[in-house]
Amino acid sequence: MKGELEHVPTSGEGKKRKVRTPGESSFGSVVDRLSSRDWRFLIDLYICRCMPISVAVEHYFWSNPVDDPNYARSSRDKQEEMHAKSLKSAKLRTQRKLFDLYAKGVLEKSNALPDELDKAPKLRTRVKGETWYYLTTRGLRLVEMRIGVLEESKLSKLELDLERAKKEHFWELAKVYLELKYNQLEQIGAKQFIDWDWYPSLSILGNKDFYIEVRPDAVFRLDEQVFYIELDRSTEPVQRSPFVSARNQQVSIENKLQRYKQVMHYKDAPLIQKNGIIAFIVPEARYEARLNNIRAAAKTVFKGFDTQVFVGRTIGDVLSQRFAAAGRKDG
């Protein structure tokens, strides 16, 4: 009828309100459900850049059956059974939790084997390998808010994705960080972000007039001591070729040490920078020759300051050498 008012349904009339499913829950509710273990995983992933699911199982979701009071008095077969059950439960917990974070837009994953995909279908053995996890843009901002990263220091998702081209290098560096955190510092009660920090790929500037700069693979701070971490993959020569002039800046360990010396010892450098330790970690060294050659280069460059360079296969080796040197100095 013309002029009749349109009927407006009262509450409860018309279509039922759509009920929000768990998968459609707000991001705020996702944050509210994150446990301390979840935060620990996300923060480590932020620092490591990438992580395979097997490592996530080991570090965050596996309960060691050795802690069970019945373990010590059990037979060997029973102990193996307890290990198998514990590992199976950890894998299920990991898959459920990481899938939940993936579904909520915090994580992304990749498990494709590109070399296998290049083959003809009948020649492929499998096209999927171990699943690797990365943070999404949402995940990056979430962790940065949690740990208080300054605006100018926040990570670019584009740069993070480009770093996947060097995934093997970043994962070797991540293993140094995880070894340091869980096998060195956590056992002595050192608290991350208070007693120690780890900064991947942080530039260290020297004399601003000449713009001298070095970029360690990572910077590790332990109390008032700074370590400049150099992960050596034995791919660059230790000394420059005698047939190439120094002006050509040929890449070498010795050349890199020379730049470190300029950055660390210029007159206006802060004390913590001057007293820094250059830590060369050579995880793939099969013999002592590579390690000894780097030590010899350090003595050549630093002369009386060669105690600022330590070389080892692991971060534990470097810390042991540093503490031993400090003990000799105090004695």
Coordinates of C-alpha atoms in Angstrom, one line a residue:
M1 CA 0.0 0.0 0.0
K2 CA 1.3 3.4 -1.0
G3 CA 2.5 5.4 2.0
E4 CA 2.7 2.4 4.3
L5 CA 5.7 2.2 6.5
E6 CA 8.2 -0.6 5.9
H7 CA 8.2 -3.3 8.5
V8 CA 11.4 -3.4 10.5
P9 CA 12.0 -6.9 12.0
T10 CA 12.4 -6.9 15.8
S11 CA 15.1 -8.7 17.6
G12 CA 14.9 -12.4 16.9
E13 CA 12.9 -12.0 13.7
G14 CA 14.3 -12.5 10.2
K15 CA 17.5 -14.2 9.5
K16 CA 19.5 -15.7 12.3
R17 CA 22.7 -14.0 13.2
K18 CA 25.7 -15.9 11.8
V19 CA 27.6 -17.5 14.5
R20 CA 31.3 -16.9 14.4
T21 CA 33.2 -20.2 14.0
P22 CA 36.6 -20.8 15.8
G23 CA 38.4 -20.3 12.4
E24 CA 36.8 -16.8 12.1
S25 CA 37.7 -15.6 15.6
S26 CA 39.3 -12.2 15.9
F27 CA 43.0 -11.7 15.9
G28 CA 42.8 -10.3 19.4
S29 CA 41.4 -13.6 20.7
V30 CA 44.3 -15.4 18.9
V31 CA 46.7 -13.3 20.9
D32 CA 44.9 -13.9 24.1
R33 CA 45.3 -17.7 23.6
L34 CA 49.1 -17.6 23.1
S35 CA 50.9 -19.4 25.9
S36 CA 54.4 -18.6 27.1
R37 CA 55.7 -21.5 25.0
D38 CA 53.9 -20.1 21.9
W39 CA 55.5 -16.8 22.5
R40 CA 58.9 -18.4 22.9
F41 CA 58.5 -20.2 19.6
L42 CA 57.4 -17.1 17.8
I43 CA 60.2 -14.9 19.2
D44 CA 62.8 -17.5 18.3
L45 CA 61.3 -17.8 14.8
Y46 CA 61.6 -14.0 14.5
I47 CA 65.3 -14.1 15.3
C48 CA 66.0 -17.3 13.4
R49 CA 64.1 -16.2 10.3
C50 CA 63.1 -19.7 9.4
M51 CA 62.7 -23.1 11.2
P52 CA 62.0 -26.7 10.2
I53 CA 59.2 -28.5 12.0
S54 CA 61.6 -31.1 13.4
V55 CA 63.4 -28.4 15.4
A56 CA 60.1 -27.0 16.7
V57 CA 59.1 -30.4 18.0
E58 CA 62.5 -30.8 19.8
H59 CA 62.7 -27.3 21.4
Y60 CA 59.1 -26.4 22.2
F61 CA 56.7 -29.4 22.4
W62 CA 58.7 -32.4 23.4
S63 CA 58.7 -33.5 27.0
N64 CA 61.8 -35.5 27.9
P65 CA 60.8 -38.9 29.4
V66 CA 64.0 -38.8 31.5
D67 CA 62.2 -36.4 33.8
D68 CA 59.6 -39.1 34.5
P69 CA 60.4 -40.6 38.0
N70 CA 59.7 -44.1 36.6
Y71 CA 62.2 -43.7 33.8
A72 CA 65.3 -44.6 35.7
R73 CA 64.0 -47.8 37.1
S74 CA 62.4 -49.0 33.8
S75 CA 64.0 -51.5 31.5
R76 CA 65.8 -50.4 28.3
D77 CA 62.8 -51.6 26.1
K78 CA 60.4 -49.6 28.3
Q79 CA 62.6 -46.5 28.1
E80 CA 62.6 -46.7 24.3
E81 CA 58.9 -47.1 24.3
M82 CA 58.5 -44.0 26.6
H83 CA 60.8 -42.1 24.2
A84 CA 58.7 -43.2 21.1
K85 CA 55.4 -42.2 22.8
S86 CA 56.7 -38.9 24.0
L87 CA 58.0 -38.1 20.5
K88 CA 54.7 -39.1 18.9
S89 CA 52.7 -36.9 21.3
A90 CA 55.1 -34.0 20.7
K91 CA 54.7 -34.2 16.9
L92 CA 50.9 -34.2 17.2
R93 CA 51.0 -31.2 19.5
T94 CA 53.4 -29.4 17.2
Q95 CA 51.2 -30.0 14.1
R96 CA 48.1 -28.9 15.9
K97 CA 49.6 -25.7 17.3
L98 CA 51.5 -24.7 14.1
F99 CA 48.4 -25.4 12.0
D100 CA 46.4 -23.2 14.3
L101 CA 48.9 -20.3 14.0
Y102 CA 49.0 -20.9 10.2
A103 CA 45.2 -20.7 10.0
K104 CA 45.2 -17.5 12.0
G105 CA 47.6 -15.8 9.6
V106 CA 50.6 -15.7 11.9
L107 CA 52.7 -18.3 10.1
E108 CA 53.4 -19.4 6.5
K109 CA 55.0 -22.6 5.5
S110 CA 56.8 -24.3 2.6
N111 CA 57.6 -27.9 1.9
A112 CA 58.1 -28.1 -1.9
L113 CA 61.2 -29.8 -3.4
P114 CA 61.8 -27.7 -6.5
D115 CA 64.5 -30.1 -7.9
E116 CA 61.9 -32.9 -7.8
L117 CA 59.2 -30.7 -9.4
D118 CA 61.6 -30.1 -12.4
K119 CA 61.6 -33.8 -13.1
A120 CA 59.1 -35.7 -15.3
P121 CA 56.2 -37.0 -13.1
K122 CA 57.3 -40.6 -13.5
L123 CA 60.9 -39.8 -12.3
R124 CA 59.9 -38.0 -9.1
T125 CA 60.4 -39.8 -5.8
R126 CA 58.5 -37.2 -3.9
V127 CA 57.6 -33.5 -4.4
K128 CA 57.3 -32.5 -0.7
G129 CA 60.0 -32.5 2.0
E130 CA 60.2 -31.3 5.5
T131 CA 57.9 -28.3 6.3
W132 CA 59.7 -25.0 7.0
Y133 CA 57.9 -22.2 8.8
Y134 CA 58.3 -18.4 8.4
L135 CA 56.4 -15.4 10.0
T136 CA 53.9 -13.6 7.9
T137 CA 53.6 -9.8 8.0
R138 CA 51.0 -10.1 10.8
G139 CA 53.4 -12.4 12.7
L140 CA 56.3 -10.0 12.3
R141 CA 54.3 -7.1 13.7
L142 CA 52.9 -9.2 16.5
V143 CA 56.4 -10.3 17.8
E144 CA 57.9 -6.8 17.3
M145 CA 55.1 -5.4 19.5
R146 CA 55.7 -8.1 22.1
I147 CA 59.5 -7.5 22.4
G148 CA 59.4 -3.7 21.8
V149 CA 61.2 -3.3 18.5
L150 CA 61.7 0.3 17.6
E151 CA 60.0 1.5 14.4
E152 CA 63.2 2.1 12.5
S153 CA 64.4 -1.4 13.4
K154 CA 61.3 -3.3 12.3
L155 CA 61.8 -6.0 9.6
S156 CA 60.5 -5.6 6.1
K157 CA 58.6 -8.7 5.0
L158 CA 60.0 -8.2 1.5
E159 CA 63.6 -8.3 2.8
L160 CA 62.7 -11.3 4.9
D161 CA 61.4 -13.2 1.9
L162 CA 64.4 -12.3 -0.2
E163 CA 66.6 -13.8 2.6
R164 CA 65.2 -17.2 1.7
A165 CA 67.6 -17.2 -1.2
K166 CA 70.3 -17.7 1.5
K167 CA 68.1 -20.0 3.7
E168 CA 71.0 -22.4 4.4
H169 CA 73.2 -19.6 5.7
F170 CA 70.5 -18.1 7.9
W171 CA 69.6 -21.5 9.3
E172 CA 73.3 -22.3 10.2
L173 CA 73.3 -18.9 12.0
A174 CA 70.0 -19.8 13.6
K175 CA 71.5 -23.0 15.0
V176 CA 74.2 -20.9 16.7
Y177 CA 71.5 -18.8 18.3
L178 CA 69.5 -21.9 19.5
E179 CA 72.7 -23.6 20.8
L180 CA 73.6 -20.4 22.7
K181 CA 70.1 -20.0 24.2
Y182 CA 69.2 -23.5 25.2
N183 CA 72.5 -25.2 25.8
Q184 CA 74.6 -22.4 27.1
L185 CA 72.6 -19.5 28.7
E186 CA 69.3 -21.0 29.8
Q187 CA 71.1 -23.6 31.9
I188 CA 72.8 -20.8 34.0
G189 CA 69.6 -18.8 34.3
A190 CA 70.6 -15.9 32.0
K191 CA 67.5 -14.1 30.9
Q192 CA 67.1 -13.0 27.3
F193 CA 66.6 -9.3 26.6
I194 CA 68.0 -8.6 30.1
D195 CA 71.3 -10.5 30.6
W196 CA 71.8 -11.1 26.9
D197 CA 70.6 -10.1 23.4
W198 CA 71.0 -11.4 19.9
Y199 CA 70.7 -9.1 16.8
P200 CA 71.0 -10.7 13.4
S201 CA 72.7 -8.7 10.6
L202 CA 73.3 -5.4 12.5
S203 CA 75.6 -2.9 10.9
I204 CA 78.5 -1.5 13.0
L205 CA 79.7 2.0 11.9
G206 CA 83.1 3.4 12.3
N207 CA 84.5 6.8 11.4
K208 CA 81.6 8.8 10.0
D209 CA 83.9 11.0 8.0
F210 CA 85.1 8.0 5.9
Y211 CA 82.0 5.9 6.4
I212 CA 83.7 2.7 7.5
E213 CA 81.2 -0.1 8.1
V214 CA 81.2 -3.8 8.9
R215 CA 78.1 -6.0 9.0
P216 CA 78.6 -9.1 11.2
D217 CA 76.2 -12.0 10.7
A218 CA 74.9 -11.3 14.2
V219 CA 75.8 -9.2 17.2
F220 CA 75.6 -11.1 20.6
R221 CA 75.6 -9.1 23.9
L222 CA 76.3 -10.9 27.1
D223 CA 76.1 -8.4 30.0
E224 CA 78.6 -5.7 29.0
Q225 CA 80.5 -7.8 26.5
V226 CA 79.7 -7.6 22.8
F227 CA 80.5 -10.4 20.3
Y228 CA 80.5 -9.8 16.6
I229 CA 79.5 -13.2 15.1
E230 CA 81.0 -14.3 11.8
L231 CA 79.7 -17.6 10.5
D232 CA 82.5 -18.9 8.3
R233 CA 81.5 -21.4 5.6
S234 CA 85.1 -21.8 4.3
T235 CA 84.1 -20.1 1.0
E236 CA 86.4 -17.1 1.1
P237 CA 90.2 -17.1 1.3
V238 CA 91.9 -16.2 4.6
Q239 CA 94.6 -14.0 3.0
R240 CA 94.6 -11.6 0.0
S241 CA 96.3 -12.7 -3.1
P242 CA 99.8 -11.2 -3.3
F243 CA 99.1 -10.4 -7.0
V244 CA 96.1 -8.1 -6.2
S245 CA 96.6 -4.6 -4.7
A246 CA 94.9 -3.7 -1.4
R247 CA 93.1 -0.9 -3.2
N248 CA 91.0 -3.4 -5.1
Q249 CA 89.4 -4.5 -1.8
Q250 CA 89.6 -8.2 -2.6
V251 CA 87.3 -10.3 -0.4
S252 CA 89.2 -12.2 2.3
I253 CA 89.1 -12.9 6.1
E254 CA 92.2 -10.7 6.6
N255 CA 90.6 -7.9 4.7
K256 CA 87.5 -8.2 6.8
L257 CA 89.5 -8.2 10.0
Q258 CA 91.2 -5.0 8.8
R259 CA 87.8 -3.3 8.5
Y260 CA 86.9 -4.5 11.9
K261 CA 90.0 -3.0 13.4
Q262 CA 89.2 0.4 11.7
V263 CA 85.6 0.3 13.1
M264 CA 86.5 -0.9 16.6
H265 CA 89.6 1.2 17.3
Y266 CA 88.8 4.6 15.8
K267 CA 89.1 7.3 18.5
D268 CA 85.4 8.2 18.8
A269 CA 84.2 4.6 19.1
P270 CA 82.1 3.8 22.2
L271 CA 83.9 1.7 24.8
I272 CA 81.6 -1.3 24.3
Q273 CA 82.5 -1.3 20.6
K274 CA 86.2 -1.0 21.2
N275 CA 86.2 -3.9 23.6
G276 CA 84.1 -6.1 21.2
I277 CA 85.1 -9.7 20.5
I278 CA 85.1 -11.0 16.9
A279 CA 83.9 -14.6 17.0
F280 CA 84.5 -16.7 14.0
I281 CA 82.4 -19.8 14.1
V282 CA 83.4 -22.5 11.5
P283 CA 80.8 -25.3 11.9
E284 CA 81.9 -27.3 8.9
A285 CA 85.7 -27.3 9.5
R286 CA 87.0 -30.8 9.3
Y287 CA 90.6 -30.0 10.2
E288 CA 92.3 -27.4 12.5
A289 CA 94.1 -25.8 9.5
R290 CA 91.2 -23.4 8.7
L291 CA 90.8 -22.3 12.3
N292 CA 94.6 -21.8 12.7
N293 CA 94.8 -19.8 9.5
I294 CA 92.1 -17.4 10.8
R295 CA 93.9 -17.1 14.1
A296 CA 97.2 -16.3 12.3
A297 CA 95.4 -13.6 10.2
A298 CA 94.0 -12.1 13.4
K299 CA 97.5 -11.8 14.9
T300 CA 98.8 -10.2 11.7
V301 CA 96.0 -7.6 11.7
F302 CA 95.5 -6.9 15.4
K303 CA 99.0 -7.4 16.6
G304 CA 98.8 -6.6 20.3
F305 CA 94.9 -6.9 20.2
D306 CA 94.7 -10.4 18.8
T307 CA 92.8 -11.5 21.9
Q308 CA 89.8 -9.7 20.4
V309 CA 89.4 -12.5 17.9
F310 CA 88.4 -16.1 18.9
V311 CA 87.8 -19.0 16.5
G312 CA 85.9 -22.2 17.1
R313 CA 83.5 -24.8 15.6
T314 CA 80.7 -23.8 18.0
I315 CA 79.7 -20.8 20.0
G316 CA 80.5 -22.9 23.1
D317 CA 84.1 -23.1 21.9
V318 CA 84.3 -19.3 21.6
L319 CA 82.8 -18.7 25.0
S320 CA 85.2 -21.2 26.6
Q321 CA 88.2 -19.4 25.0
R322 CA 86.9 -16.0 26.1
F323 CA 86.4 -17.0 29.7
A324 CA 89.8 -18.7 29.8
A325 CA 91.4 -15.6 28.4
A326 CA 89.6 -13.5 31.0
G327 CA 90.8 -15.8 33.7
R328 CA 94.4 -15.5 32.6
K329 CA 94.1 -11.7 32.5
D330 CA 92.6 -11.6 36.0
G331 CA 95.2 -13.9 37.3

